[in-house]
Amino acid sequence: MDRTHTTHPARPALTQLRLSAFRAHRGAALPLGPVTLFAGPSGSGKSSAVQAYEALALLGGGAALGRAFPDPAGCVPDGAAADAQGRRGFRIGCTVDGPAGPVRLDLAVQAEPEPRIVSERLTDADGRILLATAPHDPRRGTVRAEWLTAGPASMTREQLPDDRLGTALLPLRVAGRTDGQRRVLAAAEQVVLALRSVFPCQPRPDRMRAPVEPGDGRLRRGCENLAEVLHRTRADCARRHARLAAAARAGCAGPVRDVGVERLADGRVRAVLDRGAGASRHGTPLERLGDGELRYLALALVLLTGPRVLAVDQAVEVPGALQTLTVLADGFDRDLDGRQARELVALAALICGEGHMRLVGTAGEAVAGAVRGREGVTVVDLGP
């Protein structure tokens, strides 16, 4: 393949997610763009696609298979037959584009009788296999691995643990002395960098209403410390806070002049909506808002902040300008009305269009239909 005139993004990002014999998915290749929404009827596999993405992210960050897939047997489709040895499993993979070109990662995971990664393959844009693993003695918990050397020996062979992503282990094992080793390193680091920069976001309105103690100012997955993070971001970046206030005006009922924070006598903080002149001096505490408004504000805050504000495993050894943060939002439009959902998608398209953030979520048919065809938004229909 001639890539002389082909340009690739400086920030690695997933462009495809592949799922085979994984819950409702049978040989699915799902495209991923700056903003991706999985749509389809109940049971079509929207949530499982997001969960698969998060599992890959955990493996890319060095997590063991059991943490990435707490119930691997539950990922195998109902009725899937076992082989003669009683083994059942699934396949999962992705493509990551970046400076090294599009790189494919493909895994075969055995769920039963004991969970293990029985096969892993890392392939570059020319179709060359950079890393391949095969089953070894399950009693020792290892697989046979070989990766490209392109030196005096064409391949390096070693045993790797069968409960870890081999690609994530390569930077610690490959010296980078030969052209082949450098190619392997570039591909592995690109995949790991894209997978590590992920923030799963599931706002929990039932936990967001209570005042909170000031802490490190990093937003958690459930956004229960929303008030604490607002307290930090309002002081850190006036421009981003102004954009959040504008988003609140567009998505919250009634007049909104600003989103503020009130410090209580016991030292805790709570967030309030400043309703402007003639309203209550203290504004409307967020605890009085409905679930939809709370989720809307939380998601808007996530989109308008960066990895330093979100509780995400960022690769600190790589400059932020070379990283892309991906927000995973299962139930993106949950509890939102049509206007709020459209405003959030528009905000996501604007933010993600700048290149430093991506969004992958699930949405109902109404929202998906309203934003289908919008520039920068990929709607993946999983229904029949």
Short mmCIF file of C-alpha atoms in Angstrom, two decimals:
data_model
loop_
_atom_site.label_atom_id
_atom_site.label_comp_id
_atom_site.label_asym_id
_atom_site.label_seq_id
_atom_site.Cartn_x
_atom_site.Cartn_y
_atom_site.Cartn_z
CA MET A 1 0.00 0.00 0.00
CA ASP A 2 1.39 3.41 -1.00
CA ARG A 3 0.82 5.89 1.86
CA THR A 4 3.18 8.57 0.49
CA HIS A 5 0.42 11.12 0.09
CA THR A 6 -1.80 9.90 2.91
CA THR A 7 -2.11 12.05 6.01
CA HIS A 8 -3.08 10.67 9.39
CA PRO A 9 -4.32 12.49 12.50
CA ALA A 10 -1.73 13.56 15.05
CA ARG A 11 -4.05 12.49 17.87
CA PRO A 12 -4.79 8.73 17.91
CA ALA A 13 -8.48 7.83 18.00
CA LEU A 14 -10.66 4.77 17.47
CA THR A 15 -12.37 4.78 14.07
CA GLN A 16 -14.02 1.36 14.24
CA LEU A 17 -15.27 -1.06 16.89
CA ARG A 18 -15.66 -4.75 15.97
CA LEU A 19 -17.81 -7.24 17.87
CA SER A 20 -18.40 -10.87 16.97
CA ALA A 21 -20.49 -13.33 18.98
CA PHE A 22 -20.66 -10.60 21.62
CA ARG A 23 -24.11 -10.41 23.21
CA ALA A 24 -26.48 -9.16 20.47
CA HIS A 25 -23.68 -8.56 17.93
CA ARG A 26 -22.74 -10.99 15.15
CA GLY A 27 -19.76 -9.86 13.10
CA ALA A 28 -20.49 -6.15 13.60
CA ALA A 29 -18.09 -3.45 12.36
CA LEU A 30 -19.26 -0.17 13.89
CA PRO A 31 -17.83 3.09 12.52
CA LEU A 32 -16.77 5.76 15.02
CA GLY A 33 -16.55 9.48 14.29
CA PRO A 34 -16.01 12.63 16.37
CA VAL A 35 -19.56 12.21 17.73
CA THR A 36 -21.05 8.71 17.50
CA LEU A 37 -24.51 7.72 18.67
CA PHE A 38 -25.64 4.09 18.63
CA ALA A 39 -29.37 3.89 17.91
CA GLY A 40 -31.85 1.04 17.67
CA PRO A 41 -34.66 -0.71 19.51
CA SER A 42 -34.28 -2.26 22.92
CA GLY A 43 -32.06 -5.34 22.78
CA SER A 44 -30.25 -4.27 19.62
CA GLY A 45 -26.90 -3.93 21.39
CA LYS A 46 -26.51 -0.18 21.96
CA SER A 47 -25.34 -0.42 25.56
CA SER A 48 -23.20 -3.50 24.95
CA ALA A 49 -21.28 -1.63 22.23
CA VAL A 50 -20.41 1.14 24.71
CA GLN A 51 -19.54 -1.45 27.36
CA ALA A 52 -17.23 -3.21 24.90
CA TYR A 53 -15.47 0.08 24.20
CA GLU A 54 -14.97 0.64 27.93
CA ALA A 55 -13.66 -2.91 28.37
CA LEU A 56 -11.05 -2.31 25.66
CA ALA A 57 -10.12 0.95 27.39
CA LEU A 58 -9.56 -0.88 30.67
CA LEU A 59 -7.39 -3.49 28.98
CA GLY A 60 -5.44 -0.74 27.23
CA GLY A 61 -4.79 0.84 30.61
CA GLY A 62 -3.27 -2.40 31.93
CA ALA A 63 -6.31 -3.82 33.74
CA ALA A 64 -6.73 -7.58 34.07
CA LEU A 65 -9.34 -9.38 32.01
CA GLY A 66 -11.55 -9.93 35.06
CA ARG A 67 -11.87 -6.21 35.66
CA ALA A 68 -12.61 -5.42 32.02
CA PHE A 69 -15.19 -8.23 31.77
CA PRO A 70 -16.56 -8.99 35.27
CA ASP A 71 -19.05 -11.44 33.72
CA PRO A 72 -17.40 -12.77 30.55
CA ALA A 73 -19.86 -15.64 30.23
CA GLY A 74 -22.65 -13.05 30.10
CA CYS A 75 -21.04 -11.58 26.98
CA VAL A 76 -21.50 -14.82 25.02
CA PRO A 77 -24.81 -14.94 23.13
CA ASP A 78 -27.51 -17.12 24.66
CA GLY A 79 -27.55 -20.51 23.04
CA ALA A 80 -23.99 -20.32 21.69
CA ALA A 81 -22.66 -23.86 21.61
CA ALA A 82 -19.43 -24.88 23.29
CA ASP A 83 -16.71 -26.76 21.43
CA ALA A 84 -15.55 -30.29 22.25
CA GLN A 85 -13.47 -28.98 25.16
CA GLY A 86 -16.41 -27.04 26.61
CA ARG A 87 -15.03 -23.65 25.53
CA ARG A 88 -17.19 -20.65 24.64
CA GLY A 89 -16.11 -17.09 23.96
CA PHE A 90 -16.37 -13.96 21.85
CA ARG A 91 -14.27 -11.69 19.66
CA ILE A 92 -13.70 -7.98 20.10
CA GLY A 93 -11.48 -5.50 18.29
CA CYS A 94 -10.95 -1.97 17.08
CA THR A 95 -9.07 0.15 14.57
CA VAL A 96 -7.04 3.12 15.80
CA ASP A 97 -5.93 5.80 13.34
CA GLY A 98 -3.05 8.11 14.14
CA PRO A 99 0.53 8.96 13.14
CA ALA A 100 1.31 5.28 12.52
CA GLY A 101 -1.67 4.95 10.18
CA PRO A 102 -4.71 2.76 10.85
CA VAL A 103 -3.77 -0.06 13.23
CA ARG A 104 -6.04 -3.05 13.94
CA LEU A 105 -6.31 -4.77 17.30
CA ASP A 106 -8.27 -8.05 17.43
CA LEU A 107 -8.86 -10.27 20.47
CA ALA A 108 -10.42 -13.68 20.94
CA VAL A 109 -11.61 -14.04 24.52
CA GLN A 110 -12.45 -17.40 26.07
CA ALA A 111 -15.25 -16.93 28.61
CA GLU A 112 -15.70 -20.55 29.68
CA PRO A 113 -14.54 -22.76 31.29
CA GLU A 114 -12.01 -20.17 32.53
CA PRO A 115 -11.66 -16.60 31.19
CA ARG A 116 -8.50 -15.87 29.20
CA ILE A 117 -7.37 -14.00 26.12
CA VAL A 118 -6.57 -16.91 23.83
CA SER A 119 -5.58 -14.86 20.78
CA GLU A 120 -4.45 -11.30 20.11
CA ARG A 121 -3.37 -9.77 16.84
CA LEU A 122 -1.95 -6.31 16.11
CA THR A 123 -1.86 -5.43 12.41
CA ASP A 124 -0.55 -2.33 10.63
CA ALA A 125 -1.98 -0.48 7.63
CA ASP A 126 -0.03 -2.70 5.21
CA GLY A 127 -1.64 -5.81 6.69
CA ARG A 128 1.60 -6.87 8.37
CA ILE A 129 1.10 -8.72 11.64
CA LEU A 130 3.11 -6.90 14.29
CA LEU A 131 2.03 -9.02 17.27
CA ALA A 132 0.32 -12.38 17.40
CA THR A 133 -0.48 -14.63 20.35
CA ALA A 134 -1.71 -18.20 20.51
CA PRO A 135 -2.92 -20.48 23.32
CA HIS A 136 -0.32 -22.03 25.57
CA ASP A 137 -0.65 -24.05 28.76
CA PRO A 138 -3.75 -22.67 30.58
CA ARG A 139 -2.38 -24.06 33.85
CA ARG A 140 0.46 -21.56 33.64
CA GLY A 141 -1.80 -18.65 32.64
CA THR A 142 0.26 -17.73 29.58
CA VAL A 143 0.02 -17.45 25.80
CA ARG A 144 2.76 -17.78 23.19
CA ALA A 145 3.51 -14.36 21.74
CA GLU A 146 5.67 -13.25 18.84
CA TRP A 147 6.29 -9.78 17.50
CA LEU A 148 8.10 -8.30 14.56
CA THR A 149 11.83 -7.70 14.98
CA ALA A 150 13.09 -7.35 11.37
CA GLY A 151 16.65 -7.76 12.59
CA PRO A 152 18.96 -10.80 12.66
CA ALA A 153 15.86 -12.72 13.83
CA SER A 154 12.63 -11.81 12.05
CA MET A 155 10.46 -12.37 15.12
CA THR A 156 10.87 -12.22 18.89
CA ARG A 157 9.10 -14.96 20.84
CA GLU A 158 8.08 -14.82 24.48
CA GLN A 159 5.33 -15.93 26.84
CA LEU A 160 2.84 -13.30 28.02
CA PRO A 161 0.08 -13.50 30.64
CA ASP A 162 -3.26 -14.61 29.23
CA ASP A 163 -5.30 -12.16 31.31
CA ARG A 164 -3.64 -8.96 30.04
CA LEU A 165 -3.55 -7.10 26.75
CA GLY A 166 -0.24 -7.98 25.14
CA THR A 167 -0.24 -4.74 23.15
CA ALA A 168 -0.18 -2.76 26.41
CA LEU A 169 2.86 -4.75 27.58
CA LEU A 170 4.96 -4.26 24.44
CA PRO A 171 6.39 -0.80 25.30
CA LEU A 172 8.06 -2.44 28.31
CA ARG A 173 9.49 -5.32 26.27
CA VAL A 174 10.51 -3.90 22.89
CA ALA A 175 13.83 -2.06 22.72
CA GLY A 176 13.16 -0.17 19.50
CA ARG A 177 16.59 -0.89 17.99
CA THR A 178 15.44 -2.17 14.58
CA ASP A 179 12.99 -0.79 12.04
CA GLY A 180 10.60 -3.64 12.83
CA GLN A 181 10.76 -3.00 16.56
CA ARG A 182 10.13 0.70 16.01
CA ARG A 183 7.11 -0.12 13.88
CA VAL A 184 5.75 -2.40 16.61
CA LEU A 185 6.33 0.25 19.27
CA ALA A 186 4.66 3.01 17.24
CA ALA A 187 1.57 0.88 16.61
CA ALA A 188 1.29 -0.39 20.18
CA GLU A 189 1.75 3.05 21.73
CA GLN A 190 -0.83 4.52 19.35
CA VAL A 191 -3.43 1.92 20.34
CA VAL A 192 -2.72 2.20 24.06
CA LEU A 193 -2.80 6.01 23.98
CA ALA A 194 -6.20 6.04 22.25
CA LEU A 195 -7.66 3.44 24.62
CA ARG A 196 -6.38 4.99 27.83
CA SER A 197 -7.89 8.43 27.19
CA VAL A 198 -11.50 7.45 27.98
CA PHE A 199 -13.99 8.92 30.46
CA PRO A 200 -17.15 6.83 31.04
CA CYS A 201 -19.86 9.27 32.13
CA GLN A 202 -23.13 8.18 33.72
CA PRO A 203 -24.65 11.17 35.56
CA ARG A 204 -26.68 10.09 38.59
CA PRO A 205 -29.21 12.83 39.46
CA ASP A 206 -30.11 11.04 42.71
CA ARG A 207 -26.53 11.58 43.88
CA MET A 208 -26.03 15.07 42.44
CA ARG A 209 -28.47 16.95 44.61
CA ALA A 210 -26.73 16.89 47.98
CA PRO A 211 -24.07 19.52 48.88
CA VAL A 212 -20.55 18.11 48.78
CA GLU A 213 -17.24 18.60 50.53
CA PRO A 214 -14.58 20.41 48.48
CA GLY A 215 -12.05 17.90 47.14
CA ASP A 216 -9.61 17.52 44.27
CA GLY A 217 -12.04 19.06 41.79
CA ARG A 218 -12.01 16.08 39.39
CA LEU A 219 -15.43 15.08 38.12
CA ARG A 220 -16.38 11.48 38.88
CA ARG A 221 -18.19 9.06 36.64
CA GLY A 222 -21.57 9.59 38.31
CA CYS A 223 -21.08 13.39 38.49
CA GLU A 224 -22.11 13.33 42.16
CA ASN A 225 -19.46 15.98 42.90
CA LEU A 226 -20.79 18.38 40.26
CA ALA A 227 -20.92 21.33 42.70
CA GLU A 228 -17.30 20.81 43.74
CA VAL A 229 -16.13 20.79 40.11
CA LEU A 230 -18.17 23.90 39.29
CA HIS A 231 -16.49 25.59 42.24
CA ARG A 232 -13.11 24.84 40.65
CA THR A 233 -13.87 25.52 36.99
CA ARG A 234 -15.59 28.85 37.67
CA ALA A 235 -12.34 30.19 39.08
CA ASP A 236 -9.98 28.40 36.66
CA CYS A 237 -11.43 29.36 33.28
CA ALA A 238 -13.89 32.22 32.83
CA ARG A 239 -14.33 31.46 29.12
CA ARG A 240 -15.39 27.84 29.66
CA HIS A 241 -17.65 28.85 32.52
CA ALA A 242 -19.34 31.44 30.31
CA ARG A 243 -20.00 28.73 27.72
CA LEU A 244 -21.49 26.52 30.45
CA ALA A 245 -23.77 29.38 31.52
CA ALA A 246 -24.86 29.79 27.90
CA ALA A 247 -25.60 26.06 27.69
CA ALA A 248 -27.65 26.31 30.90
CA ARG A 249 -29.69 29.14 29.44
CA ALA A 250 -30.39 27.02 26.35
CA GLY A 251 -31.37 23.84 28.20
CA CYS A 252 -32.87 24.80 31.58
CA ALA A 253 -36.38 26.06 32.19
CA GLY A 254 -36.84 29.69 33.19
CA PRO A 255 -34.34 32.55 33.05
CA VAL A 256 -30.70 31.69 33.78
CA ARG A 257 -28.00 34.33 34.11
CA ASP A 258 -25.22 32.15 35.47
CA VAL A 259 -24.33 28.85 37.11
CA GLY A 260 -22.87 29.57 40.53
CA VAL A 261 -21.68 27.87 43.68
CA GLU A 262 -22.73 28.64 47.24
CA ARG A 263 -20.51 27.78 50.19
CA LEU A 264 -22.54 26.61 53.20
CA ALA A 265 -21.79 27.29 56.87
CA ASP A 266 -20.47 23.74 57.37
CA GLY A 267 -17.89 24.16 54.58
CA ARG A 268 -19.73 22.18 51.94
CA VAL A 269 -20.65 23.65 48.55
CA ARG A 270 -23.77 23.40 46.44
CA ALA A 271 -24.46 24.57 42.90
CA VAL A 272 -27.16 27.11 42.10
CA LEU A 273 -28.71 28.68 39.02
CA ASP A 274 -28.54 32.46 39.13
CA ARG A 275 -31.94 33.56 37.85
CA GLY A 276 -30.99 37.23 37.52
CA ALA A 277 -32.59 40.42 38.81
CA GLY A 278 -35.78 39.97 40.78
CA ALA A 279 -35.05 36.32 41.63
CA SER A 280 -34.02 34.83 44.94
CA ARG A 281 -30.74 36.25 46.24
CA HIS A 282 -29.25 32.77 46.48
CA GLY A 283 -30.64 31.50 43.16
CA THR A 284 -32.19 28.09 42.59
CA PRO A 285 -30.20 25.22 44.13
CA LEU A 286 -29.55 22.44 41.65
CA GLU A 287 -31.10 20.02 44.12
CA ARG A 288 -34.50 21.45 43.11
CA LEU A 289 -34.00 20.70 39.42
CA GLY A 290 -35.45 17.70 37.67
CA ASP A 291 -33.44 14.71 36.53
CA GLY A 292 -33.31 15.91 32.93
CA GLU A 293 -31.89 19.33 33.80
CA LEU A 294 -29.30 17.81 36.11
CA ARG A 295 -28.13 15.29 33.50
CA TYR A 296 -28.08 18.03 30.87
CA LEU A 297 -25.87 20.29 33.02
CA ALA A 298 -23.54 17.42 33.93
CA LEU A 299 -23.02 16.37 30.31
CA ALA A 300 -22.52 19.98 29.21
CA LEU A 301 -19.88 20.41 31.91
CA VAL A 302 -18.10 17.24 30.76
CA LEU A 303 -18.00 18.47 27.17
CA LEU A 304 -16.71 21.89 28.17
CA THR A 305 -13.94 20.73 30.48
CA GLY A 306 -10.75 18.79 29.78
CA PRO A 307 -9.02 15.68 31.08
CA ARG A 308 -7.44 17.60 33.96
CA VAL A 309 -10.94 18.18 35.35
CA LEU A 310 -12.29 14.67 34.68
CA ALA A 311 -11.31 11.58 36.67
CA VAL A 312 -9.61 9.90 33.71
CA ASP A 313 -6.43 7.85 33.35
CA GLN A 314 -4.54 10.29 31.14
CA ALA A 315 -1.12 9.38 29.74
CA VAL A 316 0.92 12.00 31.59
CA GLU A 317 4.06 11.09 29.63
CA VAL A 318 2.44 12.31 26.38
CA PRO A 319 1.69 16.02 25.74
CA GLY A 320 -1.99 16.84 25.97
CA ALA A 321 -1.92 18.27 22.43
CA LEU A 322 -1.29 14.74 21.13
CA GLN A 323 -4.15 13.09 23.03
CA THR A 324 -7.84 12.77 22.28
CA LEU A 325 -10.22 12.25 25.18
CA THR A 326 -13.24 10.04 24.42
CA VAL A 327 -16.37 10.44 26.54
CA LEU A 328 -18.56 7.33 26.79
CA ALA A 329 -22.18 8.17 27.55
CA ASP A 330 -24.52 5.20 27.65
CA GLY A 331 -28.05 6.63 27.72
CA PHE A 332 -26.85 9.99 26.40
CA ASP A 333 -30.41 11.32 26.02
CA ARG A 334 -31.89 9.67 29.13
CA ASP A 335 -34.40 11.98 30.90
CA LEU A 336 -33.73 14.77 28.37
CA ASP A 337 -36.45 16.43 26.31
CA GLY A 338 -35.91 16.91 22.58
CA ARG A 339 -34.64 20.48 22.92
CA GLN A 340 -32.05 19.53 25.55
CA ALA A 341 -30.84 16.56 23.53
CA ARG A 342 -30.45 18.65 20.36
CA GLU A 343 -28.58 21.35 22.26
CA LEU A 344 -26.18 18.79 23.72
CA VAL A 345 -25.55 17.15 20.34
CA ALA A 346 -24.88 20.58 18.82
CA LEU A 347 -22.45 21.38 21.64
CA ALA A 348 -20.76 17.99 21.24
CA ALA A 349 -20.38 18.48 17.48
CA LEU A 350 -18.81 21.89 18.08
CA ILE A 351 -16.42 20.72 20.81
CA CYS A 352 -15.48 17.43 19.16
CA GLY A 353 -14.95 19.20 15.86
CA GLU A 354 -11.95 20.89 17.45
CA GLY A 355 -10.23 17.49 17.59
CA HIS A 356 -9.26 17.13 21.26
CA MET A 357 -12.44 15.30 22.37
CA ARG A 358 -14.76 12.61 21.00
CA LEU A 359 -18.14 11.34 22.19
CA VAL A 360 -19.55 7.82 21.90
CA GLY A 361 -23.02 7.29 23.32
CA THR A 362 -26.41 5.68 22.89
CA ALA A 363 -29.62 7.47 21.98
CA GLY A 364 -33.28 6.77 21.33
CA GLU A 365 -34.84 6.77 17.90
CA ALA A 366 -36.31 10.29 18.23
CA VAL A 367 -32.99 11.97 19.01
CA ALA A 368 -31.09 9.85 16.50
CA GLY A 369 -33.55 10.79 13.79
CA ALA A 370 -33.32 14.49 14.65
CA VAL A 371 -29.51 14.61 14.39
CA ARG A 372 -28.94 12.07 11.62
CA GLY A 373 -27.01 13.73 8.79
CA ARG A 374 -25.64 16.52 10.95
CA GLU A 375 -22.03 17.35 10.13
CA GLY A 376 -19.62 15.70 12.54
CA VAL A 377 -22.26 13.28 13.92
CA THR A 378 -22.28 9.57 13.08
CA VAL A 379 -25.50 7.71 13.86
CA VAL A 380 -24.99 3.94 13.84
CA ASP A 381 -28.29 2.10 13.44
CA LEU A 382 -28.22 -1.27 15.20
CA GLY A 383 -31.81 -2.26 14.51
CA PRO A 384 -32.89 -4.65 11.75
#
